[in-house]
Amino acid sequence: RLPYQLVLALITDKELQRRHLGVCCQAVAVVRTLYVDVEPHALMARAKTVRIWDNVPTAAASGALSSRLTTVLPINWNRFEGLKEILLSFVSRFFRQDARQIAENRMVLQLLLLLKELLAAGFYRSAEVAQILPNLLSLLDGRQDVVDDSADDTRSARYEARRTVSLDTLVIMECKITLLEVLTTLCEVRLDLRLSQLLARYRIEWDAGDWAAEPEQITSLRTSSVRWS
């Protein structure tokens, strides 16, 4: 298969982006298929209901998914840093979509599909998510998108599916749908991180003895539970 560094060079080459953006777009699809959505990478973006007590403070401090910290899979978590940089750069430039920019919109779609896979596999930390989130929200807001090649960009025209040689509104809608899936995954990431922070605070208070009840308090709690049951 194609070496990863070669595919990465195709994606990040500025001159190739300017002259043949379609090639870069295909390279993003290739790297997602051959190098991201493959073993040993596995689904990490989920809120774990069972956690290792000793790793709770580490998970809260690192800003990483708890499943990422406890996995035994041999994963290089820094391998796709170059991809994440180009993803952030490109989405920040083309968050306002124009249906006449077909190649640019297809590139955005492939990068969003890549982002979805990277998030699900745990390759984003909380700080990186916070950095890219404003651009994603701007991309989702389609009020400033150009969806017509004429001056009469009416409200009814915004909801028409059109795909011609010079205009493609369908790829814009595919971007929005994929973006909603990305944001759904982000909610799973956020929930897992917040649970880690909450458990870490409880762990600190537990170690400090704040939750050690006196015997008479335990008796009082049992009596109250019997009375209310």
Coordinates of N, CA and C in Angstrom, one line a residue:
R1 N 0.8 -1.2 0.0 CA 0.0 0.0 0.0 C 0.9 1.2 0.0
L2 N 0.3 2.4 -0.3 CA 1.0 3.6 -0.3 C 1.6 4.0 1.0
P3 N 2.9 4.4 1.1 CA 3.5 4.8 2.3 C 2.8 6.0 2.9
Y4 N 2.6 6.0 4.2 CA 1.9 7.1 4.9 C 2.5 8.5 4.6
Q5 N 3.8 8.6 4.7 CA 4.5 9.8 4.5 C 4.2 10.4 3.1
L6 N 4.1 9.5 2.1 CA 3.8 9.9 0.7 C 2.4 10.5 0.6
V7 N 1.5 9.8 1.2 CA 0.1 10.3 1.2 C 0.0 11.6 1.9
L8 N 0.6 11.7 3.1 CA 0.6 13.0 3.8 C 1.2 14.1 3.0
A9 N 2.3 13.8 2.3 CA 2.9 14.9 1.4 C 1.9 15.3 0.3
L10 N 1.1 14.4 -0.2 CA 0.2 14.8 -1.2 C -0.9 15.7 -0.6
I11 N -1.3 15.5 0.6 CA -2.3 16.3 1.3 C -1.9 17.7 1.6
T12 N -0.6 17.8 2.1 CA -0.1 19.0 2.7 C 0.6 19.9 1.7
D13 N 0.8 19.4 0.4 CA 1.6 20.2 -0.6 C 0.7 21.4 -1.0
K14 N 1.2 22.6 -0.8 CA 0.5 23.8 -1.1 C 0.3 24.0 -2.6
E15 N 1.3 23.7 -3.3 CA 1.2 23.9 -4.8 C 0.2 22.9 -5.4
L16 N 0.2 21.7 -4.9 CA -0.8 20.7 -5.3 C -2.2 21.1 -4.9
Q17 N -2.4 21.6 -3.8 CA -3.7 22.1 -3.3 C -4.2 23.2 -4.3
R18 N -3.3 24.1 -4.7 CA -3.7 25.2 -5.6 C -4.0 24.7 -7.0
R19 N -3.3 23.8 -7.5 CA -3.5 23.4 -8.9 C -4.4 22.1 -9.0
H20 N -4.3 21.2 -8.1 CA -5.0 19.9 -8.3 C -5.6 19.5 -6.9
L21 N -6.5 20.3 -6.4 CA -7.1 20.0 -5.1 C -7.8 18.7 -5.1
G22 N -8.3 18.2 -6.2 CA -9.0 16.9 -6.3 C -8.1 15.8 -5.9
V23 N -6.8 15.9 -6.2 CA -5.8 14.9 -5.9 C -5.7 14.8 -4.4
C24 N -5.6 16.0 -3.7 CA -5.4 16.1 -2.3 C -6.7 15.5 -1.6
C25 N -7.8 15.8 -2.2 CA -9.1 15.2 -1.7 C -9.1 13.7 -1.7
Q26 N -8.6 13.1 -2.8 CA -8.6 11.7 -2.9 C -7.5 11.1 -1.9
A27 N -6.4 11.9 -1.7 CA -5.4 11.4 -0.7 C -5.9 11.4 0.7
V28 N -6.8 12.3 1.1 CA -7.4 12.3 2.4 C -8.3 11.0 2.6
A29 N -9.1 10.7 1.5 CA -9.9 9.5 1.6 C -9.0 8.2 1.7
V30 N -7.9 8.2 1.0 CA -6.9 7.1 1.1 C -6.3 6.9 2.5
V31 N -5.9 8.0 3.1 CA -5.3 7.9 4.4 C -6.3 7.5 5.5
R32 N -7.5 8.0 5.3 CA -8.6 7.6 6.2 C -8.9 6.1 6.1
T33 N -8.9 5.6 4.9 CA -9.2 4.2 4.7 C -8.0 3.2 5.1
L34 N -6.8 3.6 4.7 CA -5.7 2.8 4.9 C -5.0 2.9 6.3
Y35 N -5.1 4.1 6.9 CA -4.3 4.3 8.1 C -5.1 4.7 9.4
V36 N -6.3 5.2 9.2 CA -7.0 5.7 10.4 C -8.1 4.6 10.8
D37 N -8.9 4.3 9.9 CA -10.0 3.3 10.2 C -9.5 1.9 10.0
V38 N -8.5 1.5 10.7 CA -7.9 0.2 10.6 C -7.4 -0.2 12.0
E39 N -7.2 -1.5 12.2 CA -6.6 -2.0 13.5 C -5.2 -1.6 13.6
P40 N -4.6 -1.3 14.8 CA -5.3 -1.6 16.1 C -6.2 -0.5 16.6
H41 N -6.5 0.5 15.7 CA -7.3 1.6 16.2 C -8.7 1.1 16.5
A42 N -9.3 1.5 17.6 CA -10.6 1.1 18.0 C -11.4 2.2 18.5
L43 N -12.7 2.0 18.7 CA -13.6 3.0 19.2 C -13.2 3.4 20.6
M44 N -12.9 4.7 20.8 CA -12.5 5.2 22.1 C -13.5 6.2 22.6
A45 N -14.2 6.9 21.7 CA -15.1 8.0 22.1 C -16.4 7.5 22.6
R46 N -16.4 7.1 23.9 CA -17.6 6.7 24.6 C -17.4 7.0 26.1
A47 N -18.5 7.2 26.7 CA -18.5 7.5 28.2 C -18.4 6.2 28.9
K48 N -17.3 5.9 29.5 CA -17.1 4.6 30.2 C -17.8 4.6 31.6
T49 N -18.6 3.6 31.8 CA -19.3 3.5 33.1 C -18.5 2.8 34.1
V50 N -17.4 2.1 33.7 CA -16.5 1.4 34.7 C -15.1 2.0 34.4
R51 N -14.5 2.4 35.5 CA -13.2 3.1 35.4 C -12.2 2.5 36.4
I52 N -10.9 2.6 36.1 CA -9.9 2.2 37.0 C -9.6 3.3 38.0
W53 N -9.8 3.1 39.3 CA -9.7 4.1 40.3 C -8.4 4.8 40.3
D54 N -7.3 4.1 40.1 CA -5.9 4.7 40.2 C -5.7 5.7 39.0
N55 N -6.4 5.5 37.9 CA -6.2 6.3 36.7 C -7.1 7.5 36.6
V56 N -8.0 7.7 37.6 CA -9.0 8.8 37.6 C -8.3 10.2 37.6
P57 N -7.3 10.4 38.5 CA -6.7 11.8 38.4 C -5.9 12.0 37.1
T58 N -5.3 10.9 36.6 CA -4.5 11.0 35.4 C -5.4 11.4 34.2
A59 N -6.6 10.8 34.1 CA -7.5 11.0 33.1 C -8.0 12.5 33.1
A60 N -8.3 13.0 34.3 CA -8.8 14.4 34.4 C -7.7 15.4 34.1
A61 N -6.5 15.1 34.4 CA -5.4 16.0 34.2 C -4.9 16.0 32.7
S62 N -5.0 14.9 32.1 CA -4.5 14.8 30.7 C -5.5 15.3 29.7
G63 N -6.8 15.4 30.0 CA -7.7 15.8 29.0 C -7.9 14.8 27.8
A64 N -7.6 13.6 28.1 CA -7.7 12.5 27.1 C -8.9 11.6 27.5
L65 N -9.4 10.9 26.5 CA -10.4 9.9 26.8 C -9.9 8.8 27.8
S66 N -10.8 8.5 28.7 CA -10.4 7.5 29.7 C -10.0 6.1 29.1
S67 N -10.7 5.8 28.0 CA -10.4 4.5 27.3 C -9.1 4.6 26.6
R68 N -8.7 5.8 26.2 CA -7.4 5.9 25.6 C -6.3 5.7 26.6
L69 N -6.4 6.1 27.8 CA -5.4 5.9 28.8 C -5.3 4.4 29.3
T70 N -6.4 3.7 29.2 CA -6.3 2.3 29.8 C -6.2 1.3 28.7
T71 N -6.2 1.7 27.4 CA -6.1 0.6 26.4 C -4.7 0.0 26.4
V72 N -4.6 -1.2 26.0 CA -3.3 -1.9 25.9 C -2.9 -2.1 24.4
L73 N -3.7 -1.5 23.5 CA -3.4 -1.5 22.1 C -2.1 -0.7 21.8
P74 N -1.3 -1.2 20.9 CA 0.0 -0.5 20.5 C -0.3 0.6 19.5
I75 N -0.8 1.8 20.0 CA -1.2 2.9 19.1 C -0.2 4.1 19.3
N76 N 0.2 4.6 18.2 CA 1.0 5.8 18.2 C 0.1 7.0 18.1
W77 N -0.1 7.7 19.3 CA -1.1 8.7 19.4 C -0.7 10.0 18.7
N78 N 0.6 10.2 18.3 CA 1.1 11.4 17.7 C 1.2 11.3 16.2
R79 N 0.8 10.2 15.6 CA 1.1 9.9 14.2 C 0.4 10.9 13.3
F80 N -0.8 11.3 13.6 CA -1.6 12.1 12.7 C -1.6 13.6 13.0
E81 N -0.6 14.1 13.7 CA -0.5 15.5 14.0 C -0.5 16.4 12.8
G82 N 0.2 15.9 11.8 CA 0.2 16.7 10.5 C -1.2 16.8 9.9
L83 N -1.9 15.7 9.9 CA -3.3 15.7 9.4 C -4.2 16.6 10.1
K84 N -4.0 16.7 11.4 CA -4.9 17.5 12.3 C -4.6 19.0 12.0
E85 N -3.3 19.3 11.7 CA -3.0 20.7 11.4 C -3.6 21.1 10.1
I86 N -3.5 20.3 9.0 CA -4.1 20.7 7.7 C -5.6 20.7 7.8
L87 N -6.2 19.9 8.7 CA -7.6 19.9 8.8 C -8.1 21.2 9.5
L88 N -7.4 21.6 10.5 CA -7.8 22.9 11.2 C -7.6 24.0 10.2
S89 N -6.5 24.0 9.5 CA -6.2 25.1 8.6 C -7.2 25.3 7.5
F90 N -7.6 24.1 6.9 CA -8.5 24.2 5.7 C -9.9 24.5 6.1
V91 N -10.4 23.9 7.2 CA -11.7 24.2 7.6 C -11.9 25.7 8.1
S92 N -10.9 26.2 8.7 CA -10.9 27.6 9.1 C -10.9 28.6 7.9
R93 N -10.4 28.1 6.7 CA -10.4 29.0 5.5 C -11.7 28.9 4.7
F94 N -12.4 27.7 4.8 CA -13.6 27.5 3.9 C -14.8 27.1 4.8
F95 N -14.9 27.8 5.9 CA -16.1 27.5 6.8 C -17.4 28.1 6.1
R96 N -17.2 29.2 5.3 CA -18.3 29.7 4.5 C -18.3 29.1 3.2
Q97 N -19.3 28.2 2.9 CA -19.2 27.4 1.7 C -19.9 28.1 0.5
D98 N -19.4 27.9 -0.6 CA -19.9 28.4 -1.9 C -20.1 27.2 -2.8
A99 N -21.3 27.0 -3.3 CA -21.7 25.9 -4.1 C -20.9 25.8 -5.4
R100 N -20.3 27.0 -5.8 CA -19.5 27.0 -7.0 C -18.1 26.5 -6.8
Q101 N -17.7 26.4 -5.5 CA -16.3 25.9 -5.2 C -16.4 24.4 -4.9
I102 N -16.6 23.7 -6.0 CA -16.9 22.2 -5.8 C -15.7 21.5 -5.2
A103 N -14.6 21.7 -5.7 CA -13.4 21.0 -5.3 C -13.1 21.3 -3.8
E104 N -13.2 22.6 -3.4 CA -13.0 23.0 -2.0 C -14.0 22.3 -1.1
N105 N -15.3 22.3 -1.5 CA -16.3 21.6 -0.7 C -16.1 20.1 -0.5
R106 N -15.7 19.5 -1.6 CA -15.4 18.1 -1.5 C -14.2 17.8 -0.6
M107 N -13.2 18.7 -0.6 CA -12.1 18.6 0.3 C -12.6 18.7 1.8
V108 N -13.5 19.7 2.0 CA -14.0 19.9 3.4 C -14.7 18.6 3.8
L109 N -15.5 18.0 2.9 CA -16.3 16.8 3.3 C -15.3 15.7 3.7
Q110 N -14.3 15.5 2.9 CA -13.3 14.4 3.2 C -12.6 14.7 4.5
L111 N -12.3 15.9 4.8 CA -11.6 16.3 6.0 C -12.6 16.0 7.2
L112 N -13.8 16.3 7.1 CA -14.8 16.1 8.1 C -15.0 14.6 8.4
L113 N -15.0 13.8 7.3 CA -15.0 12.3 7.5 C -13.8 11.8 8.2
L114 N -12.6 12.4 7.9 CA -11.4 12.1 8.6 C -11.5 12.5 10.1
L115 N -12.0 13.7 10.3 CA -12.1 14.2 11.7 C -13.0 13.3 12.5
K116 N -14.1 12.8 11.9 CA -15.0 11.9 12.6 C -14.3 10.6 13.1
E117 N -13.4 10.1 12.2 CA -12.7 8.8 12.5 C -11.6 9.1 13.5
L118 N -10.9 10.2 13.4 CA -9.9 10.5 14.4 C -10.5 10.8 15.8
L119 N -11.6 11.4 15.9 CA -12.3 11.6 17.2 C -12.7 10.3 17.8
A120 N -13.4 9.5 17.0 CA -13.9 8.2 17.5 C -12.7 7.3 18.0
A121 N -11.6 7.4 17.3 CA -10.4 6.6 17.7 C -9.6 7.2 18.9
G122 N -10.0 8.4 19.4 CA -9.3 8.9 20.5 C -8.1 9.8 20.2
F123 N -7.9 10.3 19.0 CA -6.7 11.0 18.6 C -6.8 12.5 19.0
Y124 N -7.9 12.9 19.5 CA -8.0 14.3 19.9 C -8.1 14.5 21.4
R125 N -7.3 15.4 21.9 CA -7.4 15.8 23.3 C -8.4 17.0 23.5
S126 N -8.8 17.2 24.7 CA -9.8 18.3 25.0 C -9.4 19.6 24.5
A127 N -8.1 20.0 24.6 CA -7.6 21.3 24.2 C -7.7 21.4 22.6
E128 N -7.4 20.3 21.9 CA -7.5 20.3 20.5 C -9.0 20.4 20.0
V129 N -9.9 19.8 20.8 CA -11.3 19.9 20.4 C -11.8 21.3 20.6
A130 N -11.3 22.0 21.7 CA -11.7 23.3 21.9 C -11.2 24.3 20.9
Q131 N -10.1 23.9 20.3 CA -9.5 24.8 19.3 C -10.2 24.7 18.0
I132 N -10.7 23.6 17.6 CA -11.4 23.4 16.3 C -12.9 23.6 16.4
L133 N -13.5 23.6 17.6 CA -14.9 23.7 17.7 C -15.5 25.0 17.1
P134 N -15.0 26.2 17.4 CA -15.6 27.4 16.8 C -15.7 27.3 15.3
N135 N -14.7 26.8 14.6 CA -14.7 26.6 13.1 C -15.8 25.7 12.7
L136 N -16.0 24.6 13.5 CA -17.0 23.6 13.1 C -18.4 24.3 13.3
L137 N -18.6 25.1 14.3 CA -19.9 25.7 14.5 C -20.1 26.7 13.4
S138 N -19.1 27.5 13.0 CA -19.2 28.4 11.8 C -19.6 27.7 10.5
L139 N -19.0 26.5 10.3 CA -19.2 25.7 9.2 C -20.7 25.2 9.2
L140 N -21.2 24.9 10.3 CA -22.6 24.4 10.4 C -23.6 25.4 10.1
D141 N -23.3 26.7 10.4 CA -24.2 27.8 10.2 C -24.1 28.2 8.7
G142 N -25.1 27.8 8.0 CA -25.1 28.0 6.5 C -25.8 29.2 6.0
R143 N -26.1 30.2 6.9 CA -26.8 31.4 6.5 C -26.0 32.2 5.5
Q144 N -24.7 32.1 5.6 CA -23.9 32.9 4.6 C -23.3 32.1 3.5
D145 N -23.8 30.8 3.4 CA -23.3 30.0 2.2 C -24.0 30.5 0.9
V146 N -23.2 30.4 -0.1 CA -23.7 30.7 -1.5 C -24.1 29.4 -2.2
V147 N -25.4 29.4 -2.5 CA -25.9 28.1 -3.1 C -26.5 28.3 -4.5
D148 N -26.3 29.5 -5.1 CA -26.8 29.8 -6.4 C -25.7 30.5 -7.2
D149 N -25.6 30.3 -8.5 CA -24.6 31.0 -9.3 C -25.2 32.2 -9.9
S150 N -26.4 32.6 -9.5 CA -27.0 33.9 -10.0 C -27.1 34.9 -8.9
A151 N -27.5 36.1 -9.2 CA -27.7 37.1 -8.2 C -28.9 36.9 -7.4
D152 N -29.9 36.1 -7.9 CA -31.1 35.9 -7.2 C -31.0 34.6 -6.3
D153 N -30.4 34.8 -5.2 CA -30.2 33.7 -4.2 C -31.3 33.8 -3.2
T154 N -32.5 33.3 -3.7 CA -33.7 33.4 -2.9 C -33.8 32.4 -1.8
R155 N -34.7 32.6 -0.8 CA -34.8 31.6 0.3 C -35.2 30.2 -0.2
S156 N -36.1 30.2 -1.2 CA -36.5 28.9 -1.7 C -35.4 28.1 -2.4
A157 N -34.5 28.9 -3.1 CA -33.5 28.3 -3.8 C -32.4 27.6 -2.9
R158 N -32.4 28.0 -1.7 CA -31.4 27.5 -0.8 C -31.7 26.0 -0.5
Y159 N -32.9 25.5 -0.7 CA -33.2 24.2 -0.3 C -33.4 23.3 -1.6
E160 N -32.9 23.7 -2.7 CA -33.0 22.9 -3.9 C -31.7 22.2 -4.1
A161 N -31.8 20.9 -4.5 CA -30.7 20.1 -4.7 C -30.3 20.3 -6.2
R162 N -29.1 20.8 -6.4 CA -28.6 21.0 -7.8 C -27.1 20.6 -7.9
R163 N -26.9 19.8 -8.9 CA -25.5 19.3 -9.2 C -25.3 19.5 -10.7
T164 N -24.4 20.5 -11.1 CA -24.1 20.7 -12.4 C -22.5 20.7 -12.5
V165 N -22.0 21.1 -13.7 CA -20.6 21.2 -13.9 C -20.0 22.3 -13.1
S166 N -20.8 23.4 -12.9 CA -20.3 24.6 -12.2 C -20.9 24.8 -10.8
L167 N -21.8 23.9 -10.4 CA -22.5 24.1 -9.1 C -22.9 22.8 -8.5
D168 N -22.7 22.7 -7.2 CA -23.0 21.5 -6.4 C -23.5 21.9 -5.0
T169 N -24.8 21.8 -4.8 CA -25.3 22.0 -3.5 C -25.4 20.8 -2.6
L170 N -25.4 19.6 -3.3 CA -25.5 18.4 -2.5 C -24.3 18.1 -1.6
V171 N -23.1 18.5 -2.1 CA -21.9 18.2 -1.3 C -21.9 19.1 -0.1
I172 N -22.5 20.3 -0.2 CA -22.6 21.2 1.0 C -23.5 20.5 2.0
M173 N -24.6 19.9 1.6 CA -25.5 19.3 2.6 C -24.9 18.0 3.2
E174 N -24.1 17.3 2.4 CA -23.3 16.2 2.9 C -22.3 16.6 4.0
C175 N -21.7 17.8 3.8 CA -20.8 18.4 4.8 C -21.6 18.7 6.1
K176 N -22.8 19.2 6.0 CA -23.6 19.6 7.2 C -24.0 18.3 7.9
I177 N -24.4 17.3 7.2 CA -24.8 16.0 7.8 C -23.6 15.4 8.5
T178 N -22.5 15.3 7.8 CA -21.3 14.7 8.5 C -20.9 15.5 9.7
L179 N -21.0 16.9 9.6 CA -20.6 17.7 10.7 C -21.5 17.5 11.9
L180 N -22.8 17.2 11.7 CA -23.7 16.8 12.8 C -23.2 15.5 13.5
E181 N -22.8 14.6 12.7 CA -22.3 13.3 13.2 C -21.0 13.6 14.0
V182 N -20.2 14.5 13.5 CA -18.9 14.9 14.3 C -19.3 15.5 15.6
L183 N -20.2 16.4 15.6 CA -20.6 17.1 16.9 C -21.3 16.1 17.9
T184 N -22.0 15.1 17.3 CA -22.5 14.0 18.2 C -21.4 13.3 18.9
T185 N -20.3 13.0 18.1 CA -19.2 12.3 18.7 C -18.5 13.2 19.7
L186 N -18.4 14.5 19.5 CA -17.8 15.4 20.4 C -18.6 15.4 21.7
C187 N -19.9 15.3 21.7 CA -20.7 15.2 22.9 C -20.3 14.0 23.7
E188 N -20.0 12.9 23.1 CA -19.5 11.7 23.8 C -18.2 11.9 24.4
V189 N -17.3 12.6 23.7 CA -16.0 12.9 24.2 C -16.1 13.9 25.4
R190 N -16.9 14.9 25.3 CA -17.1 15.8 26.4 C -17.7 15.2 27.6
L191 N -18.6 14.3 27.4 CA -19.2 13.6 28.6 C -18.2 12.7 29.3
D192 N -17.3 12.0 28.5 CA -16.3 11.2 29.1 C -15.3 12.1 29.9
L193 N -14.9 13.2 29.4 CA -14.0 14.1 30.0 C -14.6 14.7 31.3
R194 N -15.8 15.0 31.3 CA -16.5 15.6 32.4 C -16.6 14.6 33.5
L195 N -16.9 13.4 33.2 CA -17.0 12.3 34.2 C -15.6 12.1 34.8
S196 N -14.6 12.2 34.0 CA -13.2 12.0 34.6 C -12.9 13.2 35.6
Q197 N -13.3 14.4 35.3 CA -13.1 15.5 36.2 C -13.9 15.4 37.4
L198 N -15.1 14.9 37.3 CA -16.0 14.8 38.5 C -15.4 13.7 39.4
L199 N -15.0 12.6 38.8 CA -14.5 11.5 39.6 C -13.1 11.9 40.3
A200 N -12.4 12.7 39.6 CA -11.1 13.1 40.1 C -11.3 14.0 41.3
R201 N -12.3 14.8 41.3 CA -12.6 15.7 42.5 C -13.0 14.8 43.7
Y202 N -13.9 13.8 43.4 CA -14.3 12.9 44.4 C -13.1 12.1 45.0
R203 N -12.2 11.7 44.1 CA -11.0 11.0 44.5 C -10.2 11.8 45.5
I204 N -10.0 13.1 45.2 CA -9.2 14.0 46.0 C -9.8 14.1 47.4
E205 N -11.2 14.3 47.4 CA -11.9 14.5 48.7 C -11.9 13.2 49.4
W206 N -12.0 12.1 48.7 CA -11.9 10.7 49.4 C -10.6 10.5 50.1
D207 N -9.5 10.8 49.4 CA -8.1 10.7 49.9 C -7.9 11.6 51.1
A208 N -8.6 12.8 51.1 CA -8.5 13.8 52.2 C -9.3 13.4 53.4
G209 N -10.1 12.3 53.2 CA -11.0 11.9 54.4 C -12.3 12.6 54.5
D210 N -12.6 13.4 53.5 CA -13.9 14.2 53.6 C -15.1 13.3 53.5
W211 N -15.0 12.1 53.0 CA -16.1 11.2 52.8 C -16.1 10.1 53.9
A212 N -15.3 10.2 54.9 CA -15.2 9.2 55.9 C -16.2 9.5 57.0
A213 N -17.4 8.8 57.0 CA -18.4 9.1 57.9 C -18.1 8.5 59.3
E214 N -18.6 9.2 60.4 CA -18.4 8.6 61.7 C -19.5 7.5 61.9
P215 N -19.2 6.6 62.9 CA -20.2 5.5 63.1 C -21.6 6.0 63.4
E216 N -21.7 7.1 64.2 CA -23.1 7.6 64.5 C -23.8 8.1 63.3
Q217 N -22.9 8.7 62.4 CA -23.5 9.2 61.1 C -24.1 8.1 60.3
I218 N -23.3 7.0 60.2 CA -23.8 5.9 59.4 C -25.1 5.3 60.0
T219 N -25.2 5.2 61.3 CA -26.4 4.7 62.0 C -27.5 5.7 61.6
S220 N -27.3 7.0 61.7 CA -28.3 8.0 61.4 C -28.8 7.8 59.9
L221 N -27.9 7.6 59.0 CA -28.2 7.5 57.6 C -29.1 6.2 57.4
R222 N -28.7 5.1 58.1 CA -29.5 3.9 57.9 C -30.9 4.1 58.5
T223 N -31.0 4.8 59.6 CA -32.3 5.0 60.2 C -33.2 5.8 59.3
S224 N -32.6 6.8 58.7 CA -33.3 7.7 57.7 C -33.8 6.9 56.5
S225 N -32.9 6.0 56.0 CA -33.3 5.3 54.8 C -34.4 4.3 55.1
V226 N -34.5 3.7 56.4 CA -35.5 2.8 56.7 C -36.8 3.6 56.9
R227 N -36.7 4.9 57.4 CA -37.9 5.7 57.6 C -38.6 6.1 56.3
W228 N -37.7 6.4 55.3 CA -38.2 6.9 54.0 C -38.6 5.7 53.1
S229 N -38.1 4.5 53.4 CA -38.5 3.4 52.5 C -39.9 2.9 52.7

